[in-house]
């Protein structure tokens, strides 16, 4: 086995068939960390192609129709979040 450096772009391509949200989240942290280290910019990190692919994958796994599903999820989180 060859020890190659971590490549977030390969990881972003590799997870496109993923179905395990938890594993995807763990990998996403690595991708964002590497992008942030390389870009030194929040805006550039969130625009990074690998980050964009991961975010899109999260969206596809959640099966969201951003109109109703997001609104309902947001409302539920507001109801269940503690008030300060």
JSON list of N, CA, C and O in Angstrom, two decimals, residues 17-61:
[
{"chain": "A", "resi": 17, "resn": "UNK", "atom": "N", "xyz": [-21.09, 8.12, -4.14]},
{"chain": "A", "resi": 17, "resn": "UNK", "atom": "CA", "xyz": [-22.01, 6.98, -4.01]},
{"chain": "A", "resi": 17, "resn": "UNK", "atom": "C", "xyz": [-22.24, 6.62, -2.54]},
{"chain": "A", "resi": 17, "resn": "UNK", "atom": "O", "xyz": [-22.85, 5.60, -2.24]},
{"chain": "A", "resi": 18, "resn": "UNK", "atom": "N", "xyz": [-21.79, 7.46, -1.64]},
{"chain": "A", "resi": 18, "resn": "UNK", "atom": "CA", "xyz": [-21.90, 7.19, -0.20]},
{"chain": "A", "resi": 18, "resn": "UNK", "atom": "C", "xyz": [-23.36, 7.23, 0.25]},
{"chain": "A", "resi": 18, "resn": "UNK", "atom": "O", "xyz": [-24.18, 7.96, -0.30]},
{"chain": "A", "resi": 19, "resn": "UNK", "atom": "N", "xyz": [-23.66, 6.44, 1.27]},
{"chain": "A", "resi": 19, "resn": "UNK", "atom": "CA", "xyz": [-24.99, 6.45, 1.88]},
{"chain": "A", "resi": 19, "resn": "UNK", "atom": "C", "xyz": [-24.92, 6.60, 3.39]},
{"chain": "A", "resi": 19, "resn": "UNK", "atom": "O", "xyz": [-25.94, 6.76, 4.04]},
{"chain": "A", "resi": 20, "resn": "UNK", "atom": "N", "xyz": [-23.71, 6.59, 3.95]},
{"chain": "A", "resi": 20, "resn": "UNK", "atom": "CA", "xyz": [-23.54, 6.68, 5.40]},
{"chain": "A", "resi": 20, "resn": "UNK", "atom": "C", "xyz": [-23.26, 8.13, 5.77]},
{"chain": "A", "resi": 20, "resn": "UNK", "atom": "O", "xyz": [-22.15, 8.64, 5.60]},
{"chain": "A", "resi": 21, "resn": "UNK", "atom": "N", "xyz": [-24.27, 8.80, 6.27]},
{"chain": "A", "resi": 21, "resn": "UNK", "atom": "CA", "xyz": [-24.17, 10.23, 6.58]},
{"chain": "A", "resi": 21, "resn": "UNK", "atom": "C", "xyz": [-23.09, 10.50, 7.63]},
{"chain": "A", "resi": 21, "resn": "UNK", "atom": "O", "xyz": [-22.35, 11.49, 7.54]},
{"chain": "A", "resi": 22, "resn": "UNK", "atom": "N", "xyz": [-22.96, 9.64, 8.60]},
{"chain": "A", "resi": 22, "resn": "UNK", "atom": "CA", "xyz": [-21.96, 9.83, 9.66]},
{"chain": "A", "resi": 22, "resn": "UNK", "atom": "C", "xyz": [-20.54, 9.75, 9.10]},
{"chain": "A", "resi": 22, "resn": "UNK", "atom": "O", "xyz": [-19.68, 10.57, 9.43]},
{"chain": "A", "resi": 23, "resn": "UNK", "atom": "N", "xyz": [-20.28, 8.77, 8.27]},
{"chain": "A", "resi": 23, "resn": "UNK", "atom": "CA", "xyz": [-18.96, 8.64, 7.65]},
{"chain": "A", "resi": 23, "resn": "UNK", "atom": "C", "xyz": [-18.69, 9.82, 6.73]},
{"chain": "A", "resi": 23, "resn": "UNK", "atom": "O", "xyz": [-17.56, 10.33, 6.68]},
{"chain": "A", "resi": 24, "resn": "UNK", "atom": "N", "xyz": [-19.70, 10.27, 6.04]},
{"chain": "A", "resi": 24, "resn": "UNK", "atom": "CA", "xyz": [-19.57, 11.43, 5.16]},
{"chain": "A", "resi": 24, "resn": "UNK", "atom": "C", "xyz": [-19.20, 12.67, 5.97]},
{"chain": "A", "resi": 24, "resn": "UNK", "atom": "O", "xyz": [-18.32, 13.45, 5.59]},
{"chain": "A", "resi": 25, "resn": "UNK", "atom": "N", "xyz": [-19.83, 12.84, 7.12]},
{"chain": "A", "resi": 25, "resn": "UNK", "atom": "CA", "xyz": [-19.55, 13.99, 7.98]},
{"chain": "A", "resi": 25, "resn": "UNK", "atom": "C", "xyz": [-18.11, 13.97, 8.48]},
{"chain": "A", "resi": 25, "resn": "UNK", "atom": "O", "xyz": [-17.44, 15.01, 8.51]},
{"chain": "A", "resi": 26, "resn": "UNK", "atom": "N", "xyz": [-17.63, 12.80, 8.84]},
{"chain": "A", "resi": 26, "resn": "UNK", "atom": "CA", "xyz": [-16.25, 12.70, 9.32]},
{"chain": "A", "resi": 26, "resn": "UNK", "atom": "C", "xyz": [-15.26, 13.06, 8.21]},
{"chain": "A", "resi": 26, "resn": "UNK", "atom": "O", "xyz": [-14.27, 13.75, 8.45]},
{"chain": "A", "resi": 27, "resn": "UNK", "atom": "N", "xyz": [-15.53, 12.61, 7.02]},
{"chain": "A", "resi": 27, "resn": "UNK", "atom": "CA", "xyz": [-14.65, 12.91, 5.88]},
{"chain": "A", "resi": 27, "resn": "UNK", "atom": "C", "xyz": [-14.74, 14.39, 5.52]},
{"chain": "A", "resi": 27, "resn": "UNK", "atom": "O", "xyz": [-13.75, 15.01, 5.15]},
{"chain": "A", "resi": 28, "resn": "UNK", "atom": "N", "xyz": [-15.93, 14.97, 5.66]},
{"chain": "A", "resi": 28, "resn": "UNK", "atom": "CA", "xyz": [-16.14, 16.38, 5.35]},
{"chain": "A", "resi": 28, "resn": "UNK", "atom": "C", "xyz": [-15.25, 17.28, 6.22]},
{"chain": "A", "resi": 28, "resn": "UNK", "atom": "O", "xyz": [-14.71, 18.28, 5.73]},
{"chain": "A", "resi": 29, "resn": "UNK", "atom": "N", "xyz": [-15.07, 16.92, 7.47]},
{"chain": "A", "resi": 29, "resn": "UNK", "atom": "CA", "xyz": [-14.21, 17.70, 8.35]},
{"chain": "A", "resi": 29, "resn": "UNK", "atom": "C", "xyz": [-12.79, 17.73, 7.79]},
{"chain": "A", "resi": 29, "resn": "UNK", "atom": "O", "xyz": [-12.14, 18.79, 7.75]},
{"chain": "A", "resi": 30, "resn": "UNK", "atom": "N", "xyz": [-12.30, 16.60, 7.32]},
{"chain": "A", "resi": 30, "resn": "UNK", "atom": "CA", "xyz": [-10.95, 16.55, 6.73]},
{"chain": "A", "resi": 30, "resn": "UNK", "atom": "C", "xyz": [-10.86, 17.44, 5.50]},
{"chain": "A", "resi": 30, "resn": "UNK", "atom": "O", "xyz": [-9.88, 18.16, 5.30]},
{"chain": "A", "resi": 31, "resn": "UNK", "atom": "N", "xyz": [-11.90, 17.38, 4.67]},
{"chain": "A", "resi": 31, "resn": "UNK", "atom": "CA", "xyz": [-11.92, 18.17, 3.44]},
{"chain": "A", "resi": 31, "resn": "UNK", "atom": "C", "xyz": [-11.92, 19.66, 3.75]},
{"chain": "A", "resi": 31, "resn": "UNK", "atom": "O", "xyz": [-11.14, 20.43, 3.18]},
{"chain": "A", "resi": 32, "resn": "UNK", "atom": "N", "xyz": [-12.78, 20.08, 4.67]},
{"chain": "A", "resi": 32, "resn": "UNK", "atom": "CA", "xyz": [-12.85, 21.50, 5.03]},
{"chain": "A", "resi": 32, "resn": "UNK", "atom": "C", "xyz": [-11.55, 21.95, 5.69]},
{"chain": "A", "resi": 32, "resn": "UNK", "atom": "O", "xyz": [-11.04, 23.04, 5.39]},
{"chain": "A", "resi": 33, "resn": "UNK", "atom": "N", "xyz": [-10.99, 21.13, 6.56]},
{"chain": "A", "resi": 33, "resn": "UNK", "atom": "CA", "xyz": [-9.73, 21.49, 7.21]},
{"chain": "A", "resi": 33, "resn": "UNK", "atom": "C", "xyz": [-8.62, 21.70, 6.17]},
{"chain": "A", "resi": 33, "resn": "UNK", "atom": "O", "xyz": [-7.87, 22.67, 6.24]},
{"chain": "A", "resi": 34, "resn": "UNK", "atom": "N", "xyz": [-8.52, 20.79, 5.21]},
{"chain": "A", "resi": 34, "resn": "UNK", "atom": "CA", "xyz": [-7.48, 20.92, 4.21]},
{"chain": "A", "resi": 34, "resn": "UNK", "atom": "C", "xyz": [-7.72, 22.15, 3.32]},
{"chain": "A", "resi": 34, "resn": "UNK", "atom": "O", "xyz": [-6.79, 22.89, 3.01]},
{"chain": "A", "resi": 35, "resn": "UNK", "atom": "N", "xyz": [-8.97, 22.37, 2.93]},
{"chain": "A", "resi": 35, "resn": "UNK", "atom": "CA", "xyz": [-9.28, 23.53, 2.09]},
{"chain": "A", "resi": 35, "resn": "UNK", "atom": "C", "xyz": [-8.99, 24.83, 2.84]},
{"chain": "A", "resi": 35, "resn": "UNK", "atom": "O", "xyz": [-8.42, 25.77, 2.28]},
{"chain": "A", "resi": 36, "resn": "UNK", "atom": "N", "xyz": [-9.37, 24.88, 4.11]},
{"chain": "A", "resi": 36, "resn": "UNK", "atom": "CA", "xyz": [-9.13, 26.09, 4.92]},
{"chain": "A", "resi": 36, "resn": "UNK", "atom": "C", "xyz": [-7.64, 26.34, 5.09]},
{"chain": "A", "resi": 36, "resn": "UNK", "atom": "O", "xyz": [-7.18, 27.49, 5.00]},
{"chain": "A", "resi": 37, "resn": "UNK", "atom": "N", "xyz": [-6.88, 25.29, 5.32]},
{"chain": "A", "resi": 37, "resn": "UNK", "atom": "CA", "xyz": [-5.44, 25.43, 5.48]},
{"chain": "A", "resi": 37, "resn": "UNK", "atom": "C", "xyz": [-4.81, 25.94, 4.18]},
{"chain": "A", "resi": 37, "resn": "UNK", "atom": "O", "xyz": [-3.92, 26.79, 4.20]},
{"chain": "A", "resi": 38, "resn": "UNK", "atom": "N", "xyz": [-5.29, 25.44, 3.08]},
{"chain": "A", "resi": 38, "resn": "UNK", "atom": "CA", "xyz": [-4.71, 25.83, 1.78]},
{"chain": "A", "resi": 38, "resn": "UNK", "atom": "C", "xyz": [-5.15, 27.24, 1.35]},
{"chain": "A", "resi": 38, "resn": "UNK", "atom": "O", "xyz": [-4.33, 28.01, 0.88]},
{"chain": "A", "resi": 39, "resn": "UNK", "atom": "N", "xyz": [-6.41, 27.55, 1.54]},
{"chain": "A", "resi": 39, "resn": "UNK", "atom": "CA", "xyz": [-6.92, 28.83, 1.02]},
{"chain": "A", "resi": 39, "resn": "UNK", "atom": "C", "xyz": [-6.72, 29.99, 2.00]},
{"chain": "A", "resi": 39, "resn": "UNK", "atom": "O", "xyz": [-6.66, 31.14, 1.57]},
{"chain": "A", "resi": 40, "resn": "UNK", "atom": "N", "xyz": [-6.70, 29.69, 3.29]},
{"chain": "A", "resi": 40, "resn": "UNK", "atom": "CA", "xyz": [-6.60, 30.74, 4.32]},
{"chain": "A", "resi": 40, "resn": "UNK", "atom": "C", "xyz": [-7.74, 31.74, 4.23]},
{"chain": "A", "resi": 40, "resn": "UNK", "atom": "O", "xyz": [-7.62, 32.89, 4.62]},
{"chain": "A", "resi": 41, "resn": "UNK", "atom": "N", "xyz": [-8.88, 31.30, 3.71]},
{"chain": "A", "resi": 41, "resn": "UNK", "atom": "CA", "xyz": [-10.02, 32.20, 3.51]},
{"chain": "A", "resi": 41, "resn": "UNK", "atom": "C", "xyz": [-11.31, 31.42, 3.68]},
{"chain": "A", "resi": 41, "resn": "UNK", "atom": "O", "xyz": [-11.50, 30.36, 3.07]},
{"chain": "A", "resi": 42, "resn": "UNK", "atom": "N", "xyz": [-12.22, 31.95, 4.49]},
{"chain": "A", "resi": 42, "resn": "UNK", "atom": "CA", "xyz": [-13.52, 31.30, 4.69]},
{"chain": "A", "resi": 42, "resn": "UNK", "atom": "C", "xyz": [-14.29, 31.27, 3.38]},
{"chain": "A", "resi": 42, "resn": "UNK", "atom": "O", "xyz": [-14.86, 30.23, 3.01]},
{"chain": "A", "resi": 43, "resn": "UNK", "atom": "N", "xyz": [-14.32, 32.37, 2.68]},
{"chain": "A", "resi": 43, "resn": "UNK", "atom": "CA", "xyz": [-15.07, 32.44, 1.42]},
{"chain": "A", "resi": 43, "resn": "UNK", "atom": "C", "xyz": [-14.52, 31.45, 0.40]},
{"chain": "A", "resi": 43, "resn": "UNK", "atom": "O", "xyz": [-15.29, 30.72, -0.24]},
{"chain": "A", "resi": 44, "resn": "UNK", "atom": "N", "xyz": [-13.20, 31.40, 0.28]},
{"chain": "A", "resi": 44, "resn": "UNK", "atom": "CA", "xyz": [-12.60, 30.46, -0.67]},
{"chain": "A", "resi": 44, "resn": "UNK", "atom": "C", "xyz": [-12.78, 29.01, -0.23]},
{"chain": "A", "resi": 44, "resn": "UNK", "atom": "O", "xyz": [-12.90, 28.12, -1.06]},
{"chain": "A", "resi": 45, "resn": "UNK", "atom": "N", "xyz": [-12.78, 28.77, 1.08]},
{"chain": "A", "resi": 45, "resn": "UNK", "atom": "CA", "xyz": [-13.00, 27.41, 1.58]},
{"chain": "A", "resi": 45, "resn": "UNK", "atom": "C", "xyz": [-14.37, 26.93, 1.17]},
{"chain": "A", "resi": 45, "resn": "UNK", "atom": "O", "xyz": [-14.53, 25.81, 0.66]},
{"chain": "A", "resi": 46, "resn": "UNK", "atom": "N", "xyz": [-15.40, 27.74, 1.37]},
{"chain": "A", "resi": 46, "resn": "UNK", "atom": "CA", "xyz": [-16.76, 27.31, 1.04]},
{"chain": "A", "resi": 46, "resn": "UNK", "atom": "C", "xyz": [-17.00, 27.23, -0.45]},
{"chain": "A", "resi": 46, "resn": "UNK", "atom": "O", "xyz": [-17.91, 26.55, -0.91]},
{"chain": "A", "resi": 47, "resn": "UNK", "atom": "N", "xyz": [-16.16, 27.90, -1.25]},
{"chain": "A", "resi": 47, "resn": "UNK", "atom": "CA", "xyz": [-16.27, 27.83, -2.71]},
{"chain": "A", "resi": 47, "resn": "UNK", "atom": "C", "xyz": [-15.39, 26.73, -3.30]},
{"chain": "A", "resi": 47, "resn": "UNK", "atom": "O", "xyz": [-15.46, 26.46, -4.50]},
{"chain": "A", "resi": 48, "resn": "UNK", "atom": "N", "xyz": [-14.59, 26.10, -2.46]},
{"chain": "A", "resi": 48, "resn": "UNK", "atom": "CA", "xyz": [-13.69, 25.04, -2.92]},
{"chain": "A", "resi": 48, "resn": "UNK", "atom": "C", "xyz": [-14.49, 23.92, -3.59]},
{"chain": "A", "resi": 48, "resn": "UNK", "atom": "O", "xyz": [-15.52, 23.48, -3.05]},
{"chain": "A", "resi": 49, "resn": "UNK", "atom": "N", "xyz": [-14.08, 23.45, -4.76]},
{"chain": "A", "resi": 49, "resn": "UNK", "atom": "CA", "xyz": [-14.85, 22.42, -5.47]},
{"chain": "A", "resi": 49, "resn": "UNK", "atom": "C", "xyz": [-15.12, 21.15, -4.66]},
{"chain": "A", "resi": 49, "resn": "UNK", "atom": "O", "xyz": [-16.20, 20.59, -4.74]},
{"chain": "A", "resi": 50, "resn": "UNK", "atom": "N", "xyz": [-14.16, 20.72, -3.86]},
{"chain": "A", "resi": 50, "resn": "UNK", "atom": "CA", "xyz": [-14.37, 19.52, -3.05]},
{"chain": "A", "resi": 50, "resn": "UNK", "atom": "C", "xyz": [-15.41, 19.78, -1.97]},
{"chain": "A", "resi": 50, "resn": "UNK", "atom": "O", "xyz": [-16.27, 18.93, -1.71]},
{"chain": "A", "resi": 51, "resn": "UNK", "atom": "N", "xyz": [-15.37, 20.94, -1.37]},
{"chain": "A", "resi": 51, "resn": "UNK", "atom": "CA", "xyz": [-16.36, 21.30, -0.35]},
{"chain": "A", "resi": 51, "resn": "UNK", "atom": "C", "xyz": [-17.74, 21.37, -0.97]},
{"chain": "A", "resi": 51, "resn": "UNK", "atom": "O", "xyz": [-18.72, 20.85, -0.42]},
{"chain": "A", "resi": 52, "resn": "UNK", "atom": "N", "xyz": [-17.83, 21.97, -2.14]},
{"chain": "A", "resi": 52, "resn": "UNK", "atom": "CA", "xyz": [-19.12, 22.08, -2.84]},
{"chain": "A", "resi": 52, "resn": "UNK", "atom": "C", "xyz": [-19.70, 20.70, -3.14]},
{"chain": "A", "resi": 52, "resn": "UNK", "atom": "O", "xyz": [-20.89, 20.46, -2.93]},
{"chain": "A", "resi": 53, "resn": "UNK", "atom": "N", "xyz": [-18.86, 19.77, -3.59]},
{"chain": "A", "resi": 53, "resn": "UNK", "atom": "CA", "xyz": [-19.36, 18.41, -3.87]},
{"chain": "A", "resi": 53, "resn": "UNK", "atom": "C", "xyz": [-19.86, 17.74, -2.59]},
{"chain": "A", "resi": 53, "resn": "UNK", "atom": "O", "xyz": [-20.90, 17.05, -2.62]},
{"chain": "A", "resi": 54, "resn": "UNK", "atom": "N", "xyz": [-19.16, 17.91, -1.50]},
{"chain": "A", "resi": 54, "resn": "UNK", "atom": "CA", "xyz": [-19.60, 17.33, -0.24]},
{"chain": "A", "resi": 54, "resn": "UNK", "atom": "C", "xyz": [-20.94, 17.91, 0.21]},
{"chain": "A", "resi": 54, "resn": "UNK", "atom": "O", "xyz": [-21.84, 17.19, 0.62]},
{"chain": "A", "resi": 55, "resn": "UNK", "atom": "N", "xyz": [-21.06, 19.22, 0.15]},
{"chain": "A", "resi": 55, "resn": "UNK", "atom": "CA", "xyz": [-22.30, 19.87, 0.57]},
{"chain": "A", "resi": 55, "resn": "UNK", "atom": "C", "xyz": [-23.46, 19.38, -0.29]},
{"chain": "A", "resi": 55, "resn": "UNK", "atom": "O", "xyz": [-24.55, 19.09, 0.21]},
{"chain": "A", "resi": 56, "resn": "UNK", "atom": "N", "xyz": [-23.21, 19.26, -1.59]},
{"chain": "A", "resi": 56, "resn": "UNK", "atom": "CA", "xyz": [-24.26, 18.74, -2.48]},
{"chain": "A", "resi": 56, "resn": "UNK", "atom": "C", "xyz": [-24.63, 17.31, -2.12]},
{"chain": "A", "resi": 56, "resn": "UNK", "atom": "O", "xyz": [-25.80, 16.93, -2.18]},
{"chain": "A", "resi": 57, "resn": "UNK", "atom": "N", "xyz": [-23.65, 16.52, -1.72]},
{"chain": "A", "resi": 57, "resn": "UNK", "atom": "CA", "xyz": [-23.92, 15.13, -1.33]},
{"chain": "A", "resi": 57, "resn": "UNK", "atom": "C", "xyz": [-24.77, 15.08, -0.07]},
{"chain": "A", "resi": 57, "resn": "UNK", "atom": "O", "xyz": [-25.71, 14.29, 0.02]},
{"chain": "A", "resi": 58, "resn": "UNK", "atom": "N", "xyz": [-24.46, 15.94, 0.90]},
{"chain": "A", "resi": 58, "resn": "UNK", "atom": "CA", "xyz": [-25.31, 16.02, 2.10]},
{"chain": "A", "resi": 58, "resn": "UNK", "atom": "C", "xyz": [-26.74, 16.35, 1.71]},
{"chain": "A", "resi": 58, "resn": "UNK", "atom": "O", "xyz": [-27.69, 15.76, 2.21]},
{"chain": "A", "resi": 59, "resn": "UNK", "atom": "N", "xyz": [-26.87, 17.29, 0.81]},
{"chain": "A", "resi": 59, "resn": "UNK", "atom": "CA", "xyz": [-28.21, 17.70, 0.37]},
{"chain": "A", "resi": 59, "resn": "UNK", "atom": "C", "xyz": [-28.94, 16.52, -0.30]},
{"chain": "A", "resi": 59, "resn": "UNK", "atom": "O", "xyz": [-30.11, 16.27, -0.01]},
{"chain": "A", "resi": 60, "resn": "UNK", "atom": "N", "xyz": [-28.25, 15.80, -1.15]},
{"chain": "A", "resi": 60, "resn": "UNK", "atom": "CA", "xyz": [-28.91, 14.69, -1.85]},
{"chain": "A", "resi": 60, "resn": "UNK", "atom": "C", "xyz": [-29.29, 13.57, -0.88]},
{"chain": "A", "resi": 60, "resn": "UNK", "atom": "O", "xyz": [-30.33, 12.94, -1.04]},
{"chain": "A", "resi": 61, "resn": "UNK", "atom": "N", "xyz": [-28.45, 13.33, 0.14]},
{"chain": "A", "resi": 61, "resn": "UNK", "atom": "CA", "xyz": [-28.77, 12.28, 1.11]},
{"chain": "A", "resi": 61, "resn": "UNK", "atom": "C", "xyz": [-29.96, 12.66, 1.99]},
{"chain": "A", "resi": 61, "resn": "UNK", "atom": "O", "xyz": [-30.66, 11.79, 2.48]}
]
